[in-house]
Amino acid sequence: MGQTFSEKVLGAKARKTVKAGEIVTVSPDYILTHDNSAAIIQEFRKLEIERVKCAEKIVIVLDHVVPASSEKYAQNHKDIREFVREQGIPHFFDVHHGICHQVFAENGFALPGKLILGADSHTTSYGALGAFSAGIGRSEAASVWATDGIWLKVPETIRIEMNGKFPAMVSAKDVILKIIGDEGADRANYKAVEFAGPAAKNLSLASRLVMANMAAEMGAKNGYFAPDEKTISWLEGRTQGEFDVVVSDSDADYGAILNYDLATIEPQVACPHTVDNVRPVSEVQGTPFHQAIIGTCTNGRIEDLRVAAKIMKGKKIHPGVRVLVIPASRREYIQALQEGELETLVSAGCLVLNPGCGPCLGAHQGILAPGEVAISTANRNFRGRMGSRDSAIYLASPATVAASALEGKIADPRKYE
Amino acid sequence: MSKGKVWKYGDDVNTDVIFPGKYTYSVLDPAEMAKHALEDLDPEFAHKVKPGDIVVAGKNFGCGSSREQAATCLKFAGVQAVIAKSFARIFFRNAINQGLPVVQCSEAVDNVESGEKISIDFAAGQIKGEKGIFTFAPLPEFILRILDSGGLIPYIKKKKIEREKNLGDKNA
């Protein structure tokens, strides 16, 4: 019996042959933290260890509340900058770079075959580039800074075979929402999810990032796309170092294999208050809302802004709603400036925020009042996530959110084809 | 282990309702975190929970964000343990790393009610409730050591002190 990608990467790190279910102690290639670095520094200090073990493995991106919205956040950022200087951490990205997952990927840290840990649940994103990447908590991040080691259970793998081509105005967000809706929020708990099949090869890297990012919403430890020529050419000029492409054996032992035909998928909407409460747009269209969000680490890349701009070109958003646009990073922002998408969106009445997490986790920039409803391209719609516990969030693709913004109620984007 | 009162909830209790995102970077003191425990799920909880109480829930407890405060706030609210049908993986790790015992036992979840007093024997893998005794597989030894130390940070610190002491003894 062959091995899965996850068994191979963790086995190589543990220097032995491993099978799903085994526990290994390994040393990561990179460890990502963000604004939570302030709290992680506090934990690290408790250990009374003077220096981090491998400063060059630490990547810190300030993105969750940027620029600081209060004195408390400002102090956190200041503490982090001082720690970065004190410890000589070379990979530090201050408030102007963008969302950690996009910044991490576009700066070439997310590489095939690498083992990446991040103190953020959406660390699963880097599987889009063929890395093994999993989320951890604060204590563990402090512990990895100090010891360069962590225990991990080798996950069983669910393989998702994708065939067919998307209909117009249907995208990666719709298929991942459909999968989560069908399979449930805990389907991949403790497991790896491998996105495969002919249709996986057709997906852009941005689309792969959407799906690997949202693998976290099925509970996955990591998501994965086998690197191909698209991956290698995307990485050209960005990589931080050498890498080895690692792929599952053809006779690998999968826990389950699921099949999806992209041609049959219609736009999907995750309804309040769980990501697996998914319905086709036809069943929820007409639902009124107050705020729309196009952006975040899930859908804030140029291909997302392009589709939104295409739908809104020459039109105005509905006067009853407000629309926030948040490019995922400064690079995506610049490209959207150069290509004109931002001009189109601002002309339509959208408000463009600086690259960052924005209101996604309810900390600042567009908090919801009691009774308010949002539709967002983000990855989570839990009760109270974007503000009041009496607010509600729908999740959808950039196309669906853009179409909805024009109509002031949830709308099917296919009519804007 | 002493008896604790059960607070029972459903499936997919996520970290946003356990500890809302708006507090994640502004509330750093564990005692303060405890005041917001389960705020968006059960606003009564933080006011009424007593030391030793036990949270019981369905499947996928702690899904969502990696925020460790979801475990910290429960621990500092006095929660003795969380019993669930299953745990989301990051919460599972965070709970252990905060020294908050987590017990996976579907049978107990189906057979205990809110307000009931139950006790947990971690070494034997037994939960005693009004309707009977329910068994669970004890956690692996190395995880129990982390829990016994009060969490990952105290555990690493303890190991570091032991290592330094051993080195000192050898050099003496």
PDB file of N, CA and C in Angstrom, chain A residues 64-125:
ATOM      1  N   HIS A  64      -4.605  41.467  11.684  1.00  0.00           N
ATOM      2  CA  HIS A  64      -5.950  41.287  12.243  1.00  0.00           C
ATOM      3  C   HIS A  64      -6.644  42.603  12.582  1.00  0.00           C
ATOM      4  N   VAL A  65      -5.904  43.528  13.146  1.00  0.00           N
ATOM      5  CA  VAL A  65      -6.492  44.839  13.439  1.00  0.00           C
ATOM      6  C   VAL A  65      -5.464  45.878  12.992  1.00  0.00           C
ATOM      7  N   VAL A  66      -5.459  46.156  11.687  1.00  0.00           N
ATOM      8  CA  VAL A  66      -4.463  47.067  11.127  1.00  0.00           C
ATOM      9  C   VAL A  66      -5.128  48.172  10.303  1.00  0.00           C
ATOM     10  N   PRO A  67      -4.643  49.429  10.431  1.00  0.00           N
ATOM     11  CA  PRO A  67      -3.758  49.869  11.515  1.00  0.00           C
ATOM     12  C   PRO A  67      -4.499  49.787  12.843  1.00  0.00           C
ATOM     13  N   ALA A  68      -3.737  49.895  13.934  1.00  0.00           N
ATOM     14  CA  ALA A  68      -4.315  49.707  15.264  1.00  0.00           C
ATOM     15  C   ALA A  68      -5.538  50.592  15.463  1.00  0.00           C
ATOM     16  N   SER A  69      -6.609  50.012  16.016  1.00  0.00           N
ATOM     17  CA  SER A  69      -7.854  50.764  16.183  1.00  0.00           C
ATOM     18  C   SER A  69      -8.011  51.298  17.592  1.00  0.00           C
ATOM     19  N   SER A  70      -7.102  50.943  18.481  1.00  0.00           N
ATOM     20  CA  SER A  70      -7.197  51.437  19.861  1.00  0.00           C
ATOM     21  C   SER A  70      -5.797  51.397  20.474  1.00  0.00           C
ATOM     22  N   GLU A  71      -5.691  51.994  21.645  1.00  0.00           N
ATOM     23  CA  GLU A  71      -4.402  52.019  22.331  1.00  0.00           C
ATOM     24  C   GLU A  71      -3.926  50.603  22.651  1.00  0.00           C
ATOM     25  N   LYS A  72      -4.876  49.752  23.000  1.00  0.00           N
ATOM     26  CA  LYS A  72      -4.529  48.364  23.350  1.00  0.00           C
ATOM     27  C   LYS A  72      -3.897  47.643  22.149  1.00  0.00           C
ATOM     28  N   TYR A  73      -4.559  47.779  20.980  1.00  0.00           N
ATOM     29  CA  TYR A  73      -4.011  47.138  19.779  1.00  0.00           C
ATOM     30  C   TYR A  73      -2.669  47.764  19.410  1.00  0.00           C
ATOM     31  N   ALA A  74      -2.570  49.088  19.592  1.00  0.00           N
ATOM     32  CA  ALA A  74      -1.315  49.772  19.277  1.00  0.00           C
ATOM     33  C   ALA A  74      -0.175  49.234  20.148  1.00  0.00           C
ATOM     34  N   GLN A  75      -0.500  49.003  21.416  1.00  0.00           N
ATOM     35  CA  GLN A  75       0.514  48.462  22.335  1.00  0.00           C
ATOM     36  C   GLN A  75       0.925  47.057  21.895  1.00  0.00           C
ATOM     37  N   ASN A  76      -0.052  46.234  21.496  1.00  0.00           N
ATOM     38  CA  ASN A  76       0.269  44.891  21.007  1.00  0.00           C
ATOM     39  C   ASN A  76       1.241  44.968  19.834  1.00  0.00           C
ATOM     40  N   HIS A  77       0.921  45.825  18.870  1.00  0.00           N
ATOM     41  CA  HIS A  77       1.783  45.947  17.686  1.00  0.00           C
ATOM     42  C   HIS A  77       3.180  46.420  18.078  1.00  0.00           C
ATOM     43  N   LYS A  78       3.221  47.360  19.011  1.00  0.00           N
ATOM     44  CA  LYS A  78       4.519  47.898  19.462  1.00  0.00           C
ATOM     45  C   LYS A  78       5.348  46.784  20.124  1.00  0.00           C
ATOM     46  N   ASP A  79       4.685  46.002  20.986  1.00  0.00           N
ATOM     47  CA  ASP A  79       5.385  44.891  21.658  1.00  0.00           C
ATOM     48  C   ASP A  79       5.945  43.910  20.625  1.00  0.00           C
ATOM     49  N   ILE A  80       5.163  43.661  19.574  1.00  0.00           N
ATOM     50  CA  ILE A  80       5.600  42.708  18.547  1.00  0.00           C
ATOM     51  C   ILE A  80       6.811  43.261  17.791  1.00  0.00           C
ATOM     52  N   ARG A  81       6.748  44.527  17.407  1.00  0.00           N
ATOM     53  CA  ARG A  81       7.882  45.130  16.674  1.00  0.00           C
ATOM     54  C   ARG A  81       9.151  45.076  17.514  1.00  0.00           C
ATOM     55  N   GLU A  82       9.014  45.344  18.811  1.00  0.00           N
ATOM     56  CA  GLU A  82      10.192  45.320  19.695  1.00  0.00           C
ATOM     57  C   GLU A  82      10.760  43.906  19.805  1.00  0.00           C
ATOM     58  N   PHE A  83       9.869  42.920  19.893  1.00  0.00           N
ATOM     59  CA  PHE A  83      10.298  41.520  20.000  1.00  0.00           C
ATOM     60  C   PHE A  83      11.021  41.091  18.724  1.00  0.00           C
ATOM     61  N   VAL A  84      10.474  41.526  17.583  1.00  0.00           N
ATOM     62  CA  VAL A  84      11.082  41.198  16.287  1.00  0.00           C
ATOM     63  C   VAL A  84      12.522  41.734  16.232  1.00  0.00           C
ATOM     64  N   ARG A  85      12.692  42.956  16.690  1.00  0.00           N
ATOM     65  CA  ARG A  85      14.046  43.559  16.709  1.00  0.00           C
ATOM     66  C   ARG A  85      14.954  42.830  17.690  1.00  0.00           C
ATOM     67  N   GLU A  86      14.435  42.590  18.882  1.00  0.00           N
ATOM     68  CA  GLU A  86      15.218  41.955  19.947  1.00  0.00           C
ATOM     69  C   GLU A  86      15.703  40.571  19.539  1.00  0.00           C
ATOM     70  N   GLN A  87      14.817  39.804  18.873  1.00  0.00           N
ATOM     71  CA  GLN A  87      15.142  38.412  18.535  1.00  0.00           C
ATOM     72  C   GLN A  87      15.757  38.281  17.143  1.00  0.00           C
ATOM     73  N   GLY A  88      15.841  39.371  16.410  1.00  0.00           N
ATOM     74  CA  GLY A  88      16.413  39.311  15.063  1.00  0.00           C
ATOM     75  C   GLY A  88      15.581  38.445  14.127  1.00  0.00           C
ATOM     76  N   ILE A  89      14.247  38.588  14.203  1.00  0.00           N
ATOM     77  CA  ILE A  89      13.349  37.806  13.331  1.00  0.00           C
ATOM     78  C   ILE A  89      13.335  38.462  11.950  1.00  0.00           C
ATOM     79  N   PRO A  90      13.828  37.753  10.928  1.00  0.00           N
ATOM     80  CA  PRO A  90      14.006  38.402   9.631  1.00  0.00           C
ATOM     81  C   PRO A  90      12.712  38.575   8.828  1.00  0.00           C
ATOM     82  N   HIS A  91      11.718  37.711   9.075  1.00  0.00           N
ATOM     83  CA  HIS A  91      10.520  37.756   8.229  1.00  0.00           C
ATOM     84  C   HIS A  91       9.368  38.417   8.970  1.00  0.00           C
ATOM     85  N   PHE A  92       9.384  39.738   8.983  1.00  0.00           N
ATOM     86  CA  PHE A  92       8.332  40.490   9.662  1.00  0.00           C
ATOM     87  C   PHE A  92       7.640  41.398   8.655  1.00  0.00           C
ATOM     88  N   PHE A  93       6.303  41.345   8.623  1.00  0.00           N
ATOM     89  CA  PHE A  93       5.519  42.143   7.691  1.00  0.00           C
ATOM     90  C   PHE A  93       4.586  43.045   8.492  1.00  0.00           C
ATOM     91  N   ASP A  94       4.887  44.328   8.465  1.00  0.00           N
ATOM     92  CA  ASP A  94       4.123  45.291   9.265  1.00  0.00           C
ATOM     93  C   ASP A  94       2.746  45.543   8.632  1.00  0.00           C
ATOM     94  N   VAL A  95       1.993  46.458   9.223  1.00  0.00           N
ATOM     95  CA  VAL A  95       0.560  46.621   8.937  1.00  0.00           C
ATOM     96  C   VAL A  95       0.175  46.885   7.483  1.00  0.00           C
ATOM     97  N   HIS A  96       1.122  47.241   6.646  1.00  0.00           N
ATOM     98  CA  HIS A  96       0.768  47.666   5.290  1.00  0.00           C
ATOM     99  C   HIS A  96       0.864  46.551   4.247  1.00  0.00           C
ATOM    100  N   HIS A  97       1.145  45.315   4.651  1.00  0.00           N
ATOM    101  CA  HIS A  97       1.354  44.257   3.651  1.00  0.00           C
ATOM    102  C   HIS A  97       0.101  43.494   3.252  1.00  0.00           C
ATOM    103  N   GLY A  98      -0.773  43.262   4.233  1.00  0.00           N
ATOM    104  CA  GLY A  98      -1.996  42.529   3.898  1.00  0.00           C
ATOM    105  C   GLY A  98      -2.251  41.368   4.829  1.00  0.00           C
ATOM    106  N   ILE A  99      -3.169  40.494   4.400  1.00  0.00           N
ATOM    107  CA  ILE A  99      -3.610  39.392   5.258  1.00  0.00           C
ATOM    108  C   ILE A  99      -2.546  38.291   5.271  1.00  0.00           C
ATOM    109  N   CYS A 100      -2.298  37.751   6.456  1.00  0.00           N
ATOM    110  CA  CYS A 100      -1.153  36.840   6.637  1.00  0.00           C
ATOM    111  C   CYS A 100      -1.128  35.717   5.608  1.00  0.00           C
ATOM    112  N   HIS A 101      -2.271  35.106   5.324  1.00  0.00           N
ATOM    113  CA  HIS A 101      -2.238  33.938   4.437  1.00  0.00           C
ATOM    114  C   HIS A 101      -1.844  34.317   3.009  1.00  0.00           C
ATOM    115  N   GLN A 102      -2.308  35.474   2.555  1.00  0.00           N
ATOM    116  CA  GLN A 102      -1.924  35.922   1.222  1.00  0.00           C
ATOM    117  C   GLN A 102      -0.456  36.371   1.215  1.00  0.00           C
ATOM    118  N   VAL A 103      -0.057  37.115   2.236  1.00  0.00           N
ATOM    119  CA  VAL A 103       1.315  37.626   2.321  1.00  0.00           C
ATOM    120  C   VAL A 103       2.304  36.451   2.413  1.00  0.00           C
ATOM    121  N   PHE A 104       1.959  35.466   3.219  1.00  0.00           N
ATOM    122  CA  PHE A 104       2.813  34.287   3.407  1.00  0.00           C
ATOM    123  C   PHE A 104       3.010  33.565   2.075  1.00  0.00           C
ATOM    124  N   ALA A 105       1.900  33.399   1.357  1.00  0.00           N
ATOM    125  CA  ALA A 105       1.972  32.677   0.076  1.00  0.00           C
ATOM    126  C   ALA A 105       2.712  33.492  -0.974  1.00  0.00           C
ATOM    127  N   GLU A 106       2.376  34.748  -1.102  1.00  0.00           N
ATOM    128  CA  GLU A 106       2.967  35.516  -2.210  1.00  0.00           C
ATOM    129  C   GLU A 106       4.435  35.856  -1.975  1.00  0.00           C
ATOM    130  N   ASN A 107       4.893  35.718  -0.746  1.00  0.00           N
ATOM    131  CA  ASN A 107       6.316  35.909  -0.490  1.00  0.00           C
ATOM    132  C   ASN A 107       7.103  34.604  -0.521  1.00  0.00           C
ATOM    133  N   GLY A 108       6.467  33.552  -0.976  1.00  0.00           N
ATOM    134  CA  GLY A 108       7.196  32.323  -1.259  1.00  0.00           C
ATOM    135  C   GLY A 108       7.570  31.471  -0.064  1.00  0.00           C
ATOM    136  N   PHE A 109       6.840  31.603   1.050  1.00  0.00           N
ATOM    137  CA  PHE A 109       7.094  30.712   2.198  1.00  0.00           C
ATOM    138  C   PHE A 109       6.299  29.415   2.045  1.00  0.00           C
ATOM    139  N   ALA A 110       5.158  29.509   1.365  1.00  0.00           N
ATOM    140  CA  ALA A 110       4.297  28.337   1.183  1.00  0.00           C
ATOM    141  C   ALA A 110       4.816  27.552  -0.018  1.00  0.00           C
ATOM    142  N   LEU A 111       5.580  26.525   0.246  1.00  0.00           N
ATOM    143  CA  LEU A 111       6.240  25.784  -0.825  1.00  0.00           C
ATOM    144  C   LEU A 111       5.885  24.303  -0.770  1.00  0.00           C
ATOM    145  N   PRO A 112       5.891  23.650  -1.932  1.00  0.00           N
ATOM    146  CA  PRO A 112       5.572  22.221  -1.964  1.00  0.00           C
ATOM    147  C   PRO A 112       6.433  21.421  -0.979  1.00  0.00           C
ATOM    148  N   GLY A 113       5.796  20.490  -0.304  1.00  0.00           N
ATOM    149  CA  GLY A 113       6.513  19.560   0.575  1.00  0.00           C
ATOM    150  C   GLY A 113       6.931  20.119   1.917  1.00  0.00           C
ATOM    151  N   LYS A 114       6.724  21.423   2.145  1.00  0.00           N
ATOM    152  CA  LYS A 114       7.147  22.024   3.422  1.00  0.00           C
ATOM    153  C   LYS A 114       6.119  21.742   4.516  1.00  0.00           C
ATOM    154  N   LEU A 115       6.593  21.734   5.754  1.00  0.00           N
ATOM    155  CA  LEU A 115       5.728  21.603   6.923  1.00  0.00           C
ATOM    156  C   LEU A 115       5.595  22.975   7.567  1.00  0.00           C
ATOM    157  N   ILE A 116       4.382  23.494   7.534  1.00  0.00           N
ATOM    158  CA  ILE A 116       4.142  24.855   8.020  1.00  0.00           C
ATOM    159  C   ILE A 116       3.093  24.819   9.130  1.00  0.00           C
ATOM    160  N   LEU A 117       3.392  25.512  10.220  1.00  0.00           N
ATOM    161  CA  LEU A 117       2.419  25.647  11.298  1.00  0.00           C
ATOM    162  C   LEU A 117       2.056  27.117  11.414  1.00  0.00           C
ATOM    163  N   GLY A 118       0.837  27.385  11.800  1.00  0.00           N
ATOM    164  CA  GLY A 118       0.422  28.771  11.958  1.00  0.00           C
ATOM    165  C   GLY A 118      -0.561  28.897  13.096  1.00  0.00           C
ATOM    166  N   ALA A 119      -0.418  29.965  13.884  1.00  0.00           N
ATOM    167  CA  ALA A 119      -1.348  30.188  14.986  1.00  0.00           C
ATOM    168  C   ALA A 119      -2.594  30.867  14.437  1.00  0.00           C
ATOM    169  N   ASP A 120      -3.200  30.216  13.459  1.00  0.00           N
ATOM    170  CA  ASP A 120      -4.427  30.703  12.839  1.00  0.00           C
ATOM    171  C   ASP A 120      -5.081  29.518  12.153  1.00  0.00           C
ATOM    172  N   SER A 121      -6.396  29.393  12.326  1.00  0.00           N
ATOM    173  CA  SER A 121      -7.069  28.193  11.830  1.00  0.00           C
ATOM    174  C   SER A 121      -7.020  28.071  10.304  1.00  0.00           C
ATOM    175  N   HIS A 122      -6.900  29.195   9.595  1.00  0.00           N
ATOM    176  CA  HIS A 122      -6.876  29.122   8.133  1.00  0.00           C
ATOM    177  C   HIS A 122      -5.491  28.914   7.543  1.00  0.00           C
ATOM    178  N   THR A 123      -4.577  28.465   8.390  1.00  0.00           N
ATOM    179  CA  THR A 123      -3.241  28.070   7.930  1.00  0.00           C
ATOM    180  C   THR A 123      -3.330  26.934   6.910  1.00  0.00           C
ATOM    181  N   THR A 124      -4.448  26.253   6.879  1.00  0.00           N
ATOM    182  CA  THR A 124      -4.665  25.195   5.886  1.00  0.00           C
ATOM    183  C   THR A 124      -4.480  25.699   4.449  1.00  0.00           C
ATOM    184  N   SER A 125      -4.537  27.019   4.260  1.00  0.00           N
ATOM    185  CA  SER A 125      -4.470  27.623   2.918  1.00  0.00           C
ATOM    186  C   SER A 125      -3.288  27.146   2.076  1.00  0.00           C
TER     187      SER A 125
END
